[in-house]
Amino acid sequence: MNVNASSGTVHVVDDEAVVRDAVDWTLRSVGYDVQVHASAAEFLAALDPRVPTCAIVDLLLPGMTGLSLCRELRARQGHCAFLMISGHADVASAVEAMKCGAVDFLEKPCGRQALLDAVHRAITLATRQEREVREEEGAAAKVRTLSHRELEVFEAVCKGLVTKEIATALGISHKTVDVHRSKIMQKLALESPTQIAHLEFLIRRRQQRIEALATKG
Amino acid sequence: MSSCRLDRHDVRTDGHQIVGNSRLDHSREHVDWEPLDFPVALAAAGLGVWQWNLKTNREFWDPTLREMLACDRPEDAETHSPSLFGLLPVTERPRFERTLRQAAAEGRRFEVTICLERPAGGSLPVHLVGSASAVDSDRIVAFCRPCDEPTRTLHVAAELLPRKLAAELDSEKLPFGLFIADAAGRYVEVNRAACLITGFRETELLRKSIVDMLPAESRDVGLAAFQQLQRTGAFEGVLPFVGQGGRRGWWSISAVKLSESRLAGFVLDVTARKDAEEALRRERDLYFQLVDTAPLIILLIDMEGRIQRFNRFMEELTGYRLDEVQGKDWFTTFLPLRDRNRIRDLFDSAVTGMPTRENRNPIVTRSGEERLIEWSDCRLRDDNGNLVGLLAVGQDVTARNEIEQSLRLKDNAIAASINAIAFADLEGLLTYVNPAFLSMWGYDNADQVIGRSALHFWEHPERAAEVMEHLLDGGKWFGCMTAARRDGTLFEAQLSGTLIRGSDGQPIQMMSSFIDVTERLKAEEQRSASEAKFRAIFDAEPECVKVLDDAGRLLEINPAGLAMIGADSIDTLRHCDLLELVMPEYRDEYRDGITRALAGESVRQEFEFMSLSGMRRWAEQYTVPLSGPSGPNGVPQILAVTRDTTQRKQAEFATAVAHHRLRSILDSLYGFVGVYSLDGTLVDANRAPLEAAGLTLDQVLGKPFWETYWWSYSAAVQMKLREALRRAAQGEVVRYETPVRVKGDVLITIDVIFGPLYDEHGAIVNTIGFAVDVTDRTRAENKLRETVDSLAEAQRLAHLGSWNWDIKSDMISWSDETFRIFGYEPQSFVPRYEFEFLSAVHPDDRSAVAAAVNNSLRLGGQYAIDHRIVHPDGSEHFVRELGSVEYDAEGRPARMYGTVQDTTASKLLEKQMQVLQSQLAHAGRIATMGEMAAGIAHELNQPLAAINLLAEGCAAGVSDGDIEEGELKQRLGEISALASGCGEIIRRLRRLAAKQKSSRSTVDVRELIKAVVPIVENDARLFEIPIVVDLPGEPLWVQVDAVQIQQVLLNLLRNAIEAHTDYHVSSRIEIGVRQVGEQIEIRVSDRGCGIGPDAISRIFEPFFTTKATGLGLGLKISQTITQAHGGVIRCISDVAHGTTLTVSLPMVQRSA
């Protein structure tokens, strides 16, 4: 990995000072901003869920275990992608960790490159997720500005109906439909009908994400 | 022969006759076709009839055939017979003819398809079925139909018609019935077979119609069939019918419409087949029901391993529906990945007929759970014997397997138990014994005892029977009984029996465990005997013996002492300072003596005291510190032996008075008393012995004693006497037995003793000699010796020797057995204390033995000591030695006597016991090793992770050139420190796992706890239970085997973690230590599920457990270890608050 390519904040949560320090040094040497924590509580206090980060979490922590921490993190819906690390790994814990949404499960001792790769993957994932969510929420916010009737027309357009069909479906004149359409384009700051498709894609993706969270949660 | 009444009114009269053979015409009356409607039927069915005479080559065509082949021209019919051969291509004709002739010769049917060339042009493929006529084997009869039409009717006709030609249509032997009915379905003609099938007579049947034959419930089906026949002209099918007397049956019907008013049908009775089918179906339904309700897996897979079918139980067990997986591969669907290939191989060999041994394997359910199934299978074959698949019946044995495993575990534990364990059924017959039982009773293998009554193993079977009855009454039994080994020897066994009940509460069998307690009982007996002996000595001791505490207060005193003081009982005196009794002028000296004794000296003093009754008395007191176990709380005690010397003192005063009486007494003594000058000259003697020797005083006085009449007979005797007198003059007391001469030259044996006489300044002024005639005694002694010999024999058997040490002469007499115990030939020499005895004692024990002997000599009383001796051959032996001292008249030790017993055998047993115990502890440790390994791995992986990252980081830094030398050095230093940390962890593990001998050292309890807690901390974290350690600031020292005590603590902590089955906020484990009096108390508390009141009394029983996977040995081992350290383990628990276990160990002071 290129030293210059690494950026972002990495949290290290481990009660073993020797491991904490070694991971800290390793990640700093390639350019990450590192924060170390000896317990889950310490880490949760310091975490800003809005910023995309990566956390390296030890499975066995005093007080709250790593798995409990992972569940807590997922419940908070932040942009923190986390890796589990353990010196006492068994298959059951690893499966449980992945179910909780861990990006990777590293076994102590793990190699430097394996650690760096995993951190890179996690940061990339967190950043991408953060960006996607931002886009989706932006789109949703725009759509929320539409009036009830405009929303109906918008949904019909998204379904691929032409003006005439929309007019029939909604029981209004096609002229009124055209007025709504231009208002929608204006409110959503859209320039071409293809952009509607993209917007609709974002809205649908947001919907899927929320549903997925609901079923998993 | 036909008796059919034939209705002729509707017959089509074509005028054709089957007249091809004159012989036929003659032999049969009704050979023509006219009387029957068959030609009509055949025409309706589109069949032509062809006949050919093999001999004449003549053919006969019926009108239908003519029509079919477009040859039906009147001129042809008149002028020449049409020829089928003629219509065949010339090349085909020979083959066709060959077929016909062959069929006729073999009496078979033939069936050919030939392509005819019609005279009118065009070709026509036709199907020809026929055979030789049944009545005229020279004639072939065949039916012909164009190929593009169905051929079934053709076959029916082919079967039927040759027979009809034989006029056998009406025979009851005909396998099918035949009827002809009118358009309304009324029968107009039936044959005999039809009557047989229906059971009606012909006349009855002819009054019925087709509809009458249908059962009510099938009337619709029957009518539909009838209508179909009317409409389409043909019907084939199976229908029910009602026969005579309402009998139900089934027939298969082939019917054709001959004309608008005539129907003809062939019927075949298929009732039996139908019934069989019905029964078969019912059986199949029942079978399927069975398959679906059986609590077994029933599975059918084909040769490729695809699932064909399984039953509902399988669906319920696995969560898959049959239709989901039908046709899928069995192995990939249901077997865990690890087993797939192996089981598939097994399957392959099973279907190829190889025997398979394995019949248990797990399957995976939809939810991912594994169930263990035990299979039995058989191969399925089709009718031809080809393999089509495998039928397997499986039983879910998951639960059974778990139970079996846990049973196996317990079995092993029982088998490995040191205690003998036996199970018996309710009849008292043994069903199981473990190896310890066999060795305890001296059997070689279990077969020798299984099935025998448990009563056989005891000295008193009736007593054992009582115990058994007690058990059967539902009680437990605990106690000792005398057991009889196989060879008849007896031993004491401690028995703990209990009745085992099944899950329904009914007794199933009895269980007992046994411990051989012979040695223990013996030891107890000996101890109580020696205690009693001591007590007896103490009580019977004529001197006053007292035990005082460190302040000089009285703790114990014997009756002689009480008498001396003048008290009635000790009660009033206990804890009093006896100083008050001492006369004031002696008190300082007395107090000083006590102080010196406390400091470890032994003190002798003499003082005057006032008894409680007010009498002044003299006392001589020996005061020594008690060397044995100190009293309660370790306070030193002292022993004081006080002799009343009042009489001696008084005697000293009285001596002078008594002296003049002495002479007259001596003179009348029968024994000889002589006084000699220091050179051995007799200066005085009493009179009586002189007279016995026939001498006068003048004859012996003034002469050297050895020259007197008594001795002058032997120079050797004289020499010995001179020497004795010389030694006596130097202060020794010499005593020996010797023969002397008396009157009449007779020799008698005398016991003679010479000793010095002192003046009041202690200087020797004379020697004195006494002699007594012991001739009679010697004789008695010989008798006695015989008694002694038998005593020696007894000693030899008991490995018990006796000894007698004459201190003054330093000669020890050993019994024969004593010689043997010391490894010598009996009476091979006269041992002495220092040279033979002490040097035989093991060098390490020598000083202890000498101290015990000296102590006893100084203080009197008995001593007992266990020590080792070394035989001349160098071997080591254990002995127990008891000794007592006897004093002479002056109160000086004169001799010691006692016994010595070889205890090597029991010592060896004791040692073996210790080895076993330490092995048991090791086993327990190993059992916990697996759990600890995970913890150690975790601990080890931490530094390894850091090392890995640091080392690779350094390497990357060096190769990229962006690491400073200072940092590099620092990181490498860290790596090396971490690596040595790893080494320390491994050393710790090895120490814990090492099979160490029990070795005790003085350790700080806090260190033990600190070492143990990290091992279980990982487990505790997994359950999120905090461990709170509470240790005092000061070290607390105990003398223990650190590894064993750590194992106890590990057990307790692990139990505490497992007690927290449910996490709740208050979950925590506390471990603490404190000092309580002279004890160190380690406390482990949890807030877990607690132990119920019924279970708490049993927690220290071996194999008692409340955990699903527990062995039930942890607390037992812990208790054994704790008790071996002189400690106690206690448990307090209730279900509401959790459990506290306390281990108390004796505290020691840290040695310098």
PDB file of C-alpha atoms in Angstrom, chain B residues 730-934:
ATOM      1  CA  GLN B 730      37.574 -48.629  91.175  1.00  0.00           C
ATOM      2  CA  GLY B 731      33.922 -47.741  91.644  1.00  0.00           C
ATOM      3  CA  GLU B 732      32.133 -50.086  89.240  1.00  0.00           C
ATOM      4  CA  VAL B 733      29.310 -52.380  90.116  1.00  0.00           C
ATOM      5  CA  VAL B 734      30.023 -55.827  88.708  1.00  0.00           C
ATOM      6  CA  ARG B 735      27.520 -58.558  88.668  1.00  0.00           C
ATOM      7  CA  TYR B 736      27.634 -61.993  87.202  1.00  0.00           C
ATOM      8  CA  GLU B 737      26.606 -65.531  87.749  1.00  0.00           C
ATOM      9  CA  THR B 738      29.155 -68.119  88.541  1.00  0.00           C
ATOM     10  CA  PRO B 739      29.439 -71.604  89.978  1.00  0.00           C
ATOM     11  CA  VAL B 740      31.025 -71.941  93.424  1.00  0.00           C
ATOM     12  CA  ARG B 741      32.050 -74.898  95.601  1.00  0.00           C
ATOM     13  CA  VAL B 742      30.220 -75.632  98.802  1.00  0.00           C
ATOM     14  CA  LYS B 743      30.446 -78.365 101.384  1.00  0.00           C
ATOM     15  CA  GLY B 744      30.860 -81.819  99.981  1.00  0.00           C
ATOM     16  CA  ASP B 745      32.597 -80.548  96.824  1.00  0.00           C
ATOM     17  CA  VAL B 746      29.246 -79.646  95.327  1.00  0.00           C
ATOM     18  CA  LEU B 747      29.023 -76.826  92.776  1.00  0.00           C
ATOM     19  CA  ILE B 748      26.102 -74.449  92.988  1.00  0.00           C
ATOM     20  CA  THR B 749      25.326 -71.371  90.888  1.00  0.00           C
ATOM     21  CA  ILE B 750      25.345 -68.061  92.598  1.00  0.00           C
ATOM     22  CA  ASP B 751      24.458 -64.589  91.464  1.00  0.00           C
ATOM     23  CA  VAL B 752      27.240 -62.401  92.716  1.00  0.00           C
ATOM     24  CA  ILE B 753      27.541 -58.664  92.759  1.00  0.00           C
ATOM     25  CA  PHE B 754      30.455 -56.487  93.787  1.00  0.00           C
ATOM     26  CA  GLY B 755      30.394 -52.770  94.329  1.00  0.00           C
ATOM     27  CA  PRO B 756      32.256 -49.960  96.035  1.00  0.00           C
ATOM     28  CA  LEU B 757      31.526 -48.644  99.550  1.00  0.00           C
ATOM     29  CA  TYR B 758      31.891 -44.899 100.001  1.00  0.00           C
ATOM     30  CA  ASP B 759      32.600 -42.858 103.072  1.00  0.00           C
ATOM     31  CA  GLU B 760      30.723 -39.636 103.750  1.00  0.00           C
ATOM     32  CA  HIS B 761      33.210 -37.696 101.575  1.00  0.00           C
ATOM     33  CA  GLY B 762      32.535 -39.886  98.594  1.00  0.00           C
ATOM     34  CA  ALA B 763      35.844 -41.724  98.682  1.00  0.00           C
ATOM     35  CA  ILE B 764      35.924 -45.469  98.157  1.00  0.00           C
ATOM     36  CA  VAL B 765      36.996 -47.163 101.353  1.00  0.00           C
ATOM     37  CA  ASN B 766      35.942 -50.739 100.842  1.00  0.00           C
ATOM     38  CA  THR B 767      34.279 -53.013  98.385  1.00  0.00           C
ATOM     39  CA  ILE B 768      31.242 -55.049  99.230  1.00  0.00           C
ATOM     40  CA  GLY B 769      29.977 -58.250  97.755  1.00  0.00           C
ATOM     41  CA  PHE B 770      26.663 -60.055  97.833  1.00  0.00           C
ATOM     42  CA  ALA B 771      25.931 -63.515  96.604  1.00  0.00           C
ATOM     43  CA  VAL B 772      22.729 -65.514  96.371  1.00  0.00           C
ATOM     44  CA  ASP B 773      22.203 -69.144  95.452  1.00  0.00           C
ATOM     45  CA  VAL B 774      20.407 -69.134  92.142  1.00  0.00           C
ATOM     46  CA  THR B 775      20.672 -72.807  91.307  1.00  0.00           C
ATOM     47  CA  ASP B 776      16.928 -73.230  91.513  1.00  0.00           C
ATOM     48  CA  ARG B 777      16.333 -70.054  89.631  1.00  0.00           C
ATOM     49  CA  THR B 778      18.578 -71.199  86.798  1.00  0.00           C
ATOM     50  CA  ARG B 779      16.504 -74.277  86.531  1.00  0.00           C
ATOM     51  CA  ALA B 780      13.374 -72.152  86.422  1.00  0.00           C
ATOM     52  CA  GLU B 781      14.976 -69.985  83.824  1.00  0.00           C
ATOM     53  CA  ASN B 782      15.413 -72.924  81.527  1.00  0.00           C
ATOM     54  CA  LYS B 783      11.725 -73.512  81.760  1.00  0.00           C
ATOM     55  CA  LEU B 784      11.105 -69.891  81.149  1.00  0.00           C
ATOM     56  CA  ARG B 785      13.207 -70.007  78.039  1.00  0.00           C
ATOM     57  CA  GLU B 786      10.758 -72.401  76.481  1.00  0.00           C
ATOM     58  CA  THR B 787       8.017 -69.882  77.083  1.00  0.00           C
ATOM     59  CA  VAL B 788      10.217 -67.170  75.661  1.00  0.00           C
ATOM     60  CA  ASP B 789      10.758 -69.251  72.555  1.00  0.00           C
ATOM     61  CA  SER B 790       7.077 -69.409  71.850  1.00  0.00           C
ATOM     62  CA  LEU B 791       6.908 -65.707  72.530  1.00  0.00           C
ATOM     63  CA  ALA B 792       9.667 -65.199  69.985  1.00  0.00           C
ATOM     64  CA  GLU B 793       7.633 -67.128  67.447  1.00  0.00           C
ATOM     65  CA  ALA B 794       4.713 -64.814  68.065  1.00  0.00           C
ATOM     66  CA  GLN B 795       7.017 -61.849  67.680  1.00  0.00           C
ATOM     67  CA  ARG B 796       8.290 -63.164  64.414  1.00  0.00           C
ATOM     68  CA  LEU B 797       4.778 -63.427  63.070  1.00  0.00           C
ATOM     69  CA  ALA B 798       3.901 -59.929  64.169  1.00  0.00           C
ATOM     70  CA  HIS B 799       7.209 -58.503  62.959  1.00  0.00           C
ATOM     71  CA  LEU B 800       7.481 -57.277  66.490  1.00  0.00           C
ATOM     72  CA  GLY B 801      10.768 -57.597  68.293  1.00  0.00           C
ATOM     73  CA  SER B 802      11.608 -56.804  71.857  1.00  0.00           C
ATOM     74  CA  TRP B 803      14.776 -55.504  73.375  1.00  0.00           C
ATOM     75  CA  ASN B 804      16.228 -55.006  76.788  1.00  0.00           C
ATOM     76  CA  TRP B 805      19.134 -52.700  77.371  1.00  0.00           C
ATOM     77  CA  ASP B 806      21.174 -52.987  80.469  1.00  0.00           C
ATOM     78  CA  ILE B 807      22.471 -49.462  80.645  1.00  0.00           C
ATOM     79  CA  LYS B 808      25.280 -50.025  83.098  1.00  0.00           C
ATOM     80  CA  SER B 809      26.837 -52.881  81.191  1.00  0.00           C
ATOM     81  CA  ASP B 810      25.703 -51.425  77.852  1.00  0.00           C
ATOM     82  CA  MET B 811      24.477 -54.766  76.696  1.00  0.00           C
ATOM     83  CA  ILE B 812      21.291 -55.018  74.789  1.00  0.00           C
ATOM     84  CA  SER B 813      19.467 -58.245  74.527  1.00  0.00           C
ATOM     85  CA  TRP B 814      17.502 -58.488  71.347  1.00  0.00           C
ATOM     86  CA  SER B 815      14.781 -61.005  70.686  1.00  0.00           C
ATOM     87  CA  ASP B 816      15.221 -63.171  67.627  1.00  0.00           C
ATOM     88  CA  GLU B 817      12.748 -61.103  65.725  1.00  0.00           C
ATOM     89  CA  THR B 818      14.599 -57.918  66.627  1.00  0.00           C
ATOM     90  CA  PHE B 819      17.706 -59.400  65.033  1.00  0.00           C
ATOM     91  CA  ARG B 820      15.681 -60.207  61.946  1.00  0.00           C
ATOM     92  CA  ILE B 821      14.194 -56.724  61.842  1.00  0.00           C
ATOM     93  CA  PHE B 822      17.699 -55.292  61.950  1.00  0.00           C
ATOM     94  CA  GLY B 823      18.779 -57.714  59.237  1.00  0.00           C
ATOM     95  CA  TYR B 824      20.934 -60.092  61.287  1.00  0.00           C
ATOM     96  CA  GLU B 825      20.970 -63.766  62.150  1.00  0.00           C
ATOM     97  CA  PRO B 826      19.213 -64.224  65.503  1.00  0.00           C
ATOM     98  CA  GLN B 827      21.559 -64.026  68.499  1.00  0.00           C
ATOM     99  CA  SER B 828      24.637 -63.709  66.336  1.00  0.00           C
ATOM    100  CA  PHE B 829      26.163 -61.122  68.673  1.00  0.00           C
ATOM    101  CA  VAL B 830      25.390 -58.970  71.714  1.00  0.00           C
ATOM    102  CA  PRO B 831      24.508 -55.521  70.479  1.00  0.00           C
ATOM    103  CA  ARG B 832      25.490 -52.339  72.265  1.00  0.00           C
ATOM    104  CA  TYR B 833      23.667 -49.049  72.245  1.00  0.00           C
ATOM    105  CA  GLU B 834      26.148 -46.841  70.498  1.00  0.00           C
ATOM    106  CA  PHE B 835      27.878 -49.245  68.159  1.00  0.00           C
ATOM    107  CA  GLU B 836      25.328 -51.726  66.956  1.00  0.00           C
ATOM    108  CA  PHE B 837      22.024 -50.014  67.651  1.00  0.00           C
ATOM    109  CA  LEU B 838      22.604 -46.358  66.866  1.00  0.00           C
ATOM    110  CA  SER B 839      24.807 -47.127  63.900  1.00  0.00           C
ATOM    111  CA  ALA B 840      22.014 -49.260  62.426  1.00  0.00           C
ATOM    112  CA  VAL B 841      19.663 -46.302  62.612  1.00  0.00           C
ATOM    113  CA  HIS B 842      19.449 -44.299  59.399  1.00  0.00           C
ATOM    114  CA  PRO B 843      21.939 -41.380  59.613  1.00  0.00           C
ATOM    115  CA  ASP B 844      19.168 -38.838  59.049  1.00  0.00           C
ATOM    116  CA  ASP B 845      17.105 -40.205  61.940  1.00  0.00           C
ATOM    117  CA  ARG B 846      19.985 -40.880  64.315  1.00  0.00           C
ATOM    118  CA  SER B 847      19.872 -37.636  66.234  1.00  0.00           C
ATOM    119  CA  ALA B 848      16.103 -37.833  66.663  1.00  0.00           C
ATOM    120  CA  VAL B 849      16.333 -41.369  68.039  1.00  0.00           C
ATOM    121  CA  ALA B 850      19.151 -40.451  70.397  1.00  0.00           C
ATOM    122  CA  ALA B 851      17.182 -37.450  71.604  1.00  0.00           C
ATOM    123  CA  ALA B 852      14.131 -39.584  72.277  1.00  0.00           C
ATOM    124  CA  VAL B 853      16.176 -42.129  74.232  1.00  0.00           C
ATOM    125  CA  ASN B 854      18.009 -39.436  76.208  1.00  0.00           C
ATOM    126  CA  ASN B 855      14.804 -37.657  76.942  1.00  0.00           C
ATOM    127  CA  SER B 856      13.278 -40.809  78.253  1.00  0.00           C
ATOM    128  CA  LEU B 857      16.369 -41.556  80.308  1.00  0.00           C
ATOM    129  CA  ARG B 858      16.384 -38.091  81.793  1.00  0.00           C
ATOM    130  CA  LEU B 859      12.700 -37.752  82.477  1.00  0.00           C
ATOM    131  CA  GLY B 860      11.557 -41.298  82.733  1.00  0.00           C
ATOM    132  CA  GLY B 861       8.459 -42.466  80.988  1.00  0.00           C
ATOM    133  CA  GLN B 862       7.976 -44.037  77.625  1.00  0.00           C
ATOM    134  CA  TYR B 863       9.090 -42.920  74.288  1.00  0.00           C
ATOM    135  CA  ALA B 864       7.785 -43.888  70.872  1.00  0.00           C
ATOM    136  CA  ILE B 865       9.452 -43.021  67.617  1.00  0.00           C
ATOM    137  CA  ASP B 866       9.147 -43.953  63.982  1.00  0.00           C
ATOM    138  CA  HIS B 867      12.462 -44.087  62.267  1.00  0.00           C
ATOM    139  CA  ARG B 868      14.376 -45.807  59.526  1.00  0.00           C
ATOM    140  CA  ILE B 869      17.103 -48.366  59.927  1.00  0.00           C
ATOM    141  CA  VAL B 870      19.702 -49.541  57.464  1.00  0.00           C
ATOM    142  CA  HIS B 871      20.343 -53.238  57.087  1.00  0.00           C
ATOM    143  CA  PRO B 872      23.834 -54.606  56.647  1.00  0.00           C
ATOM    144  CA  ASP B 873      22.953 -55.033  52.963  1.00  0.00           C
ATOM    145  CA  GLY B 874      22.229 -51.322  52.737  1.00  0.00           C
ATOM    146  CA  SER B 875      18.438 -51.564  52.356  1.00  0.00           C
ATOM    147  CA  GLU B 876      16.234 -49.085  54.188  1.00  0.00           C
ATOM    148  CA  HIS B 877      13.425 -50.193  56.492  1.00  0.00           C
ATOM    149  CA  PHE B 878      10.871 -48.386  58.582  1.00  0.00           C
ATOM    150  CA  VAL B 879      10.413 -49.308  62.221  1.00  0.00           C
ATOM    151  CA  ARG B 880       8.335 -48.102  65.095  1.00  0.00           C
ATOM    152  CA  GLU B 881      10.155 -48.247  68.346  1.00  0.00           C
ATOM    153  CA  LEU B 882       8.726 -48.014  71.859  1.00  0.00           C
ATOM    154  CA  GLY B 883      10.899 -47.772  74.932  1.00  0.00           C
ATOM    155  CA  SER B 884      10.564 -47.453  78.688  1.00  0.00           C
ATOM    156  CA  VAL B 885      13.147 -46.795  81.297  1.00  0.00           C
ATOM    157  CA  GLU B 886      13.572 -48.506  84.640  1.00  0.00           C
ATOM    158  CA  TYR B 887      15.468 -47.029  87.533  1.00  0.00           C
ATOM    159  CA  ASP B 888      17.662 -48.586  90.114  1.00  0.00           C
ATOM    160  CA  ALA B 889      17.260 -48.053  93.811  1.00  0.00           C
ATOM    161  CA  GLU B 890      19.145 -44.775  93.653  1.00  0.00           C
ATOM    162  CA  GLY B 891      16.777 -43.450  91.075  1.00  0.00           C
ATOM    163  CA  ARG B 892      19.304 -43.786  88.286  1.00  0.00           C
ATOM    164  CA  PRO B 893      18.272 -45.337  84.996  1.00  0.00           C
ATOM    165  CA  ALA B 894      19.192 -48.983  85.191  1.00  0.00           C
ATOM    166  CA  ARG B 895      17.793 -50.398  82.043  1.00  0.00           C
ATOM    167  CA  MET B 896      15.508 -49.716  79.189  1.00  0.00           C
ATOM    168  CA  TYR B 897      13.247 -52.142  77.521  1.00  0.00           C
ATOM    169  CA  GLY B 898      10.823 -51.916  74.707  1.00  0.00           C
ATOM    170  CA  THR B 899       9.685 -53.178  71.356  1.00  0.00           C
ATOM    171  CA  VAL B 900      10.525 -52.549  67.758  1.00  0.00           C
ATOM    172  CA  GLN B 901       8.160 -53.228  64.905  1.00  0.00           C
ATOM    173  CA  ASP B 902       8.886 -53.382  61.202  1.00  0.00           C
ATOM    174  CA  THR B 903       6.463 -50.931  59.582  1.00  0.00           C
ATOM    175  CA  THR B 904       8.053 -50.923  56.134  1.00  0.00           C
ATOM    176  CA  ALA B 905       5.019 -52.520  54.507  1.00  0.00           C
ATOM    177  CA  SER B 906       2.511 -50.050  55.876  1.00  0.00           C
ATOM    178  CA  LYS B 907       4.887 -47.148  55.195  1.00  0.00           C
ATOM    179  CA  LEU B 908       5.112 -48.292  51.575  1.00  0.00           C
ATOM    180  CA  LEU B 909       1.328 -48.389  51.392  1.00  0.00           C
ATOM    181  CA  GLU B 910       1.193 -44.906  52.808  1.00  0.00           C
ATOM    182  CA  LYS B 911       3.667 -43.757  50.188  1.00  0.00           C
ATOM    183  CA  GLN B 912       1.690 -45.378  47.374  1.00  0.00           C
ATOM    184  CA  MET B 913      -1.378 -43.612  48.666  1.00  0.00           C
ATOM    185  CA  GLN B 914       0.422 -40.296  48.451  1.00  0.00           C
ATOM    186  CA  VAL B 915       1.533 -41.014  44.890  1.00  0.00           C
ATOM    187  CA  LEU B 916      -2.039 -41.866  43.939  1.00  0.00           C
ATOM    188  CA  GLN B 917      -3.261 -38.687  45.465  1.00  0.00           C
ATOM    189  CA  SER B 918      -0.797 -36.587  43.596  1.00  0.00           C
ATOM    190  CA  GLN B 919      -1.734 -38.436  40.389  1.00  0.00           C
ATOM    191  CA  LEU B 920      -5.373 -37.669  41.021  1.00  0.00           C
ATOM    192  CA  ALA B 921      -4.530 -34.039  41.485  1.00  0.00           C
ATOM    193  CA  HIS B 922      -2.560 -34.146  38.255  1.00  0.00           C
ATOM    194  CA  ALA B 923      -5.502 -35.689  36.430  1.00  0.00           C
ATOM    195  CA  GLY B 924      -7.675 -32.913  37.712  1.00  0.00           C
ATOM    196  CA  ARG B 925      -5.146 -30.401  36.548  1.00  0.00           C
ATOM    197  CA  ILE B 926      -4.940 -31.918  33.109  1.00  0.00           C
ATOM    198  CA  ALA B 927      -8.740 -31.841  32.884  1.00  0.00           C
ATOM    199  CA  THR B 928      -8.667 -28.122  33.424  1.00  0.00           C
ATOM    200  CA  MET B 929      -5.735 -27.732  31.041  1.00  0.00           C
ATOM    201  CA  GLY B 930      -7.963 -27.715  27.977  1.00  0.00           C
ATOM    202  CA  GLU B 931      -9.924 -24.821  29.335  1.00  0.00           C
ATOM    203  CA  MET B 932      -6.807 -23.031  30.395  1.00  0.00           C
ATOM    204  CA  ALA B 933      -5.109 -23.533  27.059  1.00  0.00           C
ATOM    205  CA  ALA B 934      -7.603 -21.128  25.512  1.00  0.00           C
TER     206      ALA B 934
END
